[in-house]
Amino acid sequence: MKKVILISLFFILAFLPLLNISQAQNSQNKDNIFQTKEDYYEHQIQVEKGLKDWFTYNPLEEDNTTIQLQNILQAYLLAWIMGAPHVNLAIDGKIEGELLSDKRFDYTQNLMLAMMFAKTTYLIENKNAKSTDFETNLAGVKGMLVIYKKIREQTKDKRKYRTDSMEKYLEWEKEGNLEKEVKRIVND
């Protein structure tokens, strides 16, 4: 329980700047996009597209306009995820705990977003799934691997762009053991 609370606090602190962007835009528009339950359902198609589009972004992007667009998309998606009455995303620390403890890795936030967005996509597509199910967590790991591979590809051998936990997932994927190992972690 303590671990879940600490991870929840991490997410609140890590994503607060993104939420501030969303709040600033909402105050400019004087309208909150998600005021009723129905608003969440009405936006679900755009959210599903946005969740998939987010994975096309470059995590090492340097173009300011693209970074701003990515931040706006992230804020929109996070606002929807946190309020959607029919999507219950839980972070229990089993998959991401080791990643969060690696202070040398600069892109933890990108991987955490990838995990959240991939898990949310899975939950939307599989109505009976739960956030802590093996399949949902596997989707989250696969989402993190998509982004981690982009980071590795662009940075080659620089240590600050590597993290042992993701290297372990990559190795398991190459060996064909990713599903088995994620299942073991989730069931521990």
Short mmCIF file of C-alpha atoms in Angstrom, two decimals:
data_model
loop_
_atom_site.label_atom_id
_atom_site.label_comp_id
_atom_site.label_asym_id
_atom_site.label_seq_id
_atom_site.Cartn_x
_atom_site.Cartn_y
_atom_site.Cartn_z
CA MET A 1 0.00 0.00 0.00
CA LYS A 2 2.84 2.35 0.90
CA LYS A 3 4.46 1.66 -2.48
CA VAL A 4 1.23 2.48 -4.34
CA ILE A 5 0.92 5.78 -2.44
CA LEU A 6 4.54 6.72 -3.20
CA ILE A 7 4.10 5.91 -6.87
CA SER A 8 0.86 7.90 -6.94
CA LEU A 9 2.68 10.88 -5.44
CA PHE A 10 5.40 10.51 -8.06
CA PHE A 11 2.81 10.65 -10.85
CA ILE A 12 1.13 13.69 -9.37
CA LEU A 13 4.46 15.52 -9.13
CA ALA A 14 5.77 14.29 -12.49
CA PHE A 15 2.66 15.17 -14.45
CA LEU A 16 1.69 18.38 -12.65
CA PRO A 17 3.39 20.55 -15.30
CA LEU A 18 1.40 18.80 -18.02
CA LEU A 19 -1.82 19.35 -16.13
CA ASN A 20 -0.97 23.02 -15.69
CA ILE A 21 -0.72 23.33 -19.47
CA SER A 22 -4.17 21.80 -19.77
CA GLN A 23 -5.58 24.04 -17.04
CA ALA A 24 -4.11 27.13 -18.67
CA GLN A 25 -5.71 26.22 -21.97
CA ASN A 26 -9.02 25.51 -20.27
CA SER A 27 -8.99 28.83 -18.45
CA GLN A 28 -8.30 30.59 -21.75
CA ASN A 29 -11.26 28.81 -23.34
CA LYS A 30 -13.39 29.29 -20.20
CA ASP A 31 -14.65 25.76 -20.88
CA ASN A 32 -13.59 22.50 -19.35
CA ILE A 33 -13.74 19.86 -22.07
CA PHE A 34 -14.81 17.11 -19.67
CA GLN A 35 -17.72 18.39 -17.61
CA THR A 36 -20.03 15.39 -17.69
CA LYS A 37 -19.77 11.60 -18.00
CA GLU A 38 -21.04 11.89 -21.53
CA ASP A 39 -18.14 14.19 -22.43
CA TYR A 40 -15.71 11.35 -21.72
CA TYR A 41 -17.64 8.98 -23.97
CA GLU A 42 -17.93 11.61 -26.71
CA HIS A 43 -14.16 12.13 -26.72
CA GLN A 44 -13.24 8.46 -26.59
CA ILE A 45 -12.61 8.14 -30.34
CA GLN A 46 -10.27 11.15 -30.30
CA VAL A 47 -8.57 9.80 -27.18
CA GLU A 48 -8.03 6.38 -28.77
CA LYS A 49 -6.47 8.06 -31.81
CA GLY A 50 -4.39 10.34 -29.59
CA LEU A 51 -3.13 7.41 -27.52
CA LYS A 52 -1.89 5.69 -30.68
CA ASP A 53 -0.54 8.91 -32.24
CA TRP A 54 1.48 9.68 -29.11
CA PHE A 55 3.71 6.68 -29.82
CA THR A 56 4.77 8.24 -33.14
CA TYR A 57 6.42 11.18 -31.36
CA ASN A 58 10.16 11.28 -30.93
CA PRO A 59 11.02 11.26 -27.19
CA LEU A 60 14.24 13.16 -27.98
CA GLU A 61 12.49 15.83 -30.05
CA GLU A 62 14.22 19.20 -30.19
CA ASP A 63 11.71 21.17 -32.26
CA ASN A 64 9.85 23.51 -29.89
CA THR A 65 6.58 23.43 -31.82
CA THR A 66 6.50 19.64 -31.84
CA ILE A 67 7.32 19.53 -28.13
CA GLN A 68 4.44 21.93 -27.42
CA LEU A 69 2.04 19.83 -29.50
CA GLN A 70 3.19 16.70 -27.69
CA ASN A 71 2.66 18.38 -24.31
CA ILE A 72 -0.85 19.49 -25.28
CA LEU A 73 -1.71 15.96 -26.42
CA GLN A 74 -0.29 14.48 -23.21
CA ALA A 75 -2.28 16.90 -21.05
CA TYR A 76 -5.49 16.11 -22.96
CA LEU A 77 -4.93 12.35 -22.68
CA LEU A 78 -4.04 12.51 -18.98
CA ALA A 79 -7.10 14.65 -18.22
CA TRP A 80 -9.30 12.11 -19.99
CA ILE A 81 -7.65 9.10 -18.31
CA MET A 82 -7.91 10.61 -14.83
CA GLY A 83 -11.60 11.43 -15.21
CA ALA A 84 -13.03 8.76 -17.50
CA PRO A 85 -15.66 6.90 -15.47
CA HIS A 86 -15.31 3.71 -17.48
CA VAL A 87 -11.50 3.41 -17.43
CA ASN A 88 -9.80 2.52 -14.17
CA LEU A 89 -6.02 2.78 -14.55
CA ALA A 90 -4.07 1.58 -11.52
CA ILE A 91 -0.32 1.72 -11.11
CA ASP A 92 0.87 -0.85 -8.58
CA GLY A 93 4.64 -0.55 -8.92
CA LYS A 94 5.31 -4.14 -9.95
CA ILE A 95 6.30 -3.30 -13.51
CA GLU A 96 7.57 0.26 -13.18
CA GLY A 97 9.07 0.21 -9.67
CA GLU A 98 12.62 -0.56 -10.79
CA LEU A 99 12.44 2.02 -13.57
CA LEU A 100 11.34 4.72 -11.12
CA SER A 101 14.31 4.02 -8.86
CA ASP A 102 16.90 4.55 -11.64
CA LYS A 103 17.84 8.19 -11.04
CA ARG A 104 20.45 8.20 -13.83
CA PHE A 105 17.90 7.67 -16.59
CA ASP A 106 16.58 10.93 -18.03
CA TYR A 107 13.47 9.61 -19.78
CA THR A 108 11.54 7.89 -17.02
CA GLN A 109 8.56 10.21 -17.57
CA ASN A 110 8.38 9.25 -21.26
CA LEU A 111 8.36 5.55 -20.40
CA MET A 112 5.77 6.00 -17.65
CA LEU A 113 3.51 7.84 -20.09
CA ALA A 114 4.07 5.06 -22.63
CA MET A 115 3.06 2.48 -20.04
CA MET A 116 -0.02 4.44 -18.99
CA PHE A 117 -1.12 5.14 -22.56
CA ALA A 118 -0.58 1.54 -23.72
CA LYS A 119 -2.45 0.17 -20.69
CA THR A 120 -5.29 2.63 -21.26
CA THR A 121 -5.52 1.62 -24.92
CA TYR A 122 -5.73 -2.02 -23.86
CA LEU A 123 -8.41 -1.25 -21.27
CA ILE A 124 -10.51 0.64 -23.83
CA GLU A 125 -10.21 -2.16 -26.39
CA ASN A 126 -10.90 -4.91 -23.83
CA LYS A 127 -13.89 -3.83 -21.76
CA ASN A 128 -13.62 -6.66 -19.19
CA ALA A 129 -9.89 -6.19 -18.56
CA LYS A 130 -8.57 -4.79 -15.30
CA SER A 131 -5.58 -2.53 -14.93
CA THR A 132 -3.65 -5.07 -12.87
CA ASP A 133 -4.29 -8.04 -15.22
CA PHE A 134 -1.31 -9.71 -16.84
CA GLU A 135 -2.42 -8.78 -20.37
CA THR A 136 -2.89 -5.13 -19.45
CA ASN A 137 0.55 -4.98 -17.84
CA LEU A 138 2.07 -6.75 -20.85
CA ALA A 139 0.56 -4.06 -23.09
CA GLY A 140 2.14 -1.44 -20.81
CA VAL A 141 5.57 -3.06 -21.04
CA LYS A 142 5.28 -3.31 -24.83
CA GLY A 143 4.38 0.39 -24.95
CA MET A 144 7.43 1.26 -22.87
CA LEU A 145 9.60 -0.85 -25.19
CA VAL A 146 8.37 1.09 -28.25
CA ILE A 147 9.60 4.37 -26.74
CA TYR A 148 12.73 2.89 -25.16
CA LYS A 149 13.83 1.46 -28.52
CA LYS A 150 13.46 4.91 -30.10
CA ILE A 151 15.62 6.40 -27.34
CA ARG A 152 18.28 3.68 -27.68
CA GLU A 153 18.35 3.95 -31.46
CA GLN A 154 18.98 7.70 -31.39
CA THR A 155 21.53 7.76 -28.58
CA LYS A 156 23.63 4.66 -29.23
CA ASP A 157 25.98 4.08 -26.27
CA LYS A 158 25.34 7.02 -23.94
CA ARG A 159 24.74 5.72 -20.38
CA LYS A 160 22.20 8.37 -19.37
CA TYR A 161 19.92 6.99 -22.08
CA ARG A 162 20.00 3.42 -20.70
CA THR A 163 18.20 1.85 -17.78
CA ASP A 164 18.77 -1.65 -16.45
CA SER A 165 15.07 -2.43 -16.02
CA MET A 166 14.29 -1.68 -19.67
CA GLU A 167 17.42 -3.50 -20.84
CA LYS A 168 16.08 -6.52 -18.97
CA TYR A 169 12.70 -6.24 -20.77
CA LEU A 170 14.52 -5.88 -24.10
CA GLU A 171 16.56 -9.00 -23.40
CA TRP A 172 13.44 -10.97 -22.47
CA GLU A 173 11.76 -9.79 -25.67
CA LYS A 174 14.75 -10.91 -27.79
CA GLU A 175 14.78 -14.30 -26.06
CA GLY A 176 11.02 -14.73 -26.53
CA ASN A 177 10.46 -14.72 -22.76
CA LEU A 178 8.77 -11.35 -22.31
CA GLU A 179 5.28 -12.72 -21.70
CA LYS A 180 6.49 -15.38 -19.27
CA GLU A 181 8.61 -12.91 -17.27
CA VAL A 182 5.93 -10.20 -17.13
CA LYS A 183 3.44 -12.82 -15.95
CA ARG A 184 5.89 -13.85 -13.22
CA ILE A 185 6.33 -10.23 -12.08
CA VAL A 186 2.60 -9.50 -12.11
CA ASN A 187 1.77 -12.67 -10.17
CA ASP A 188 4.46 -12.16 -7.48
#
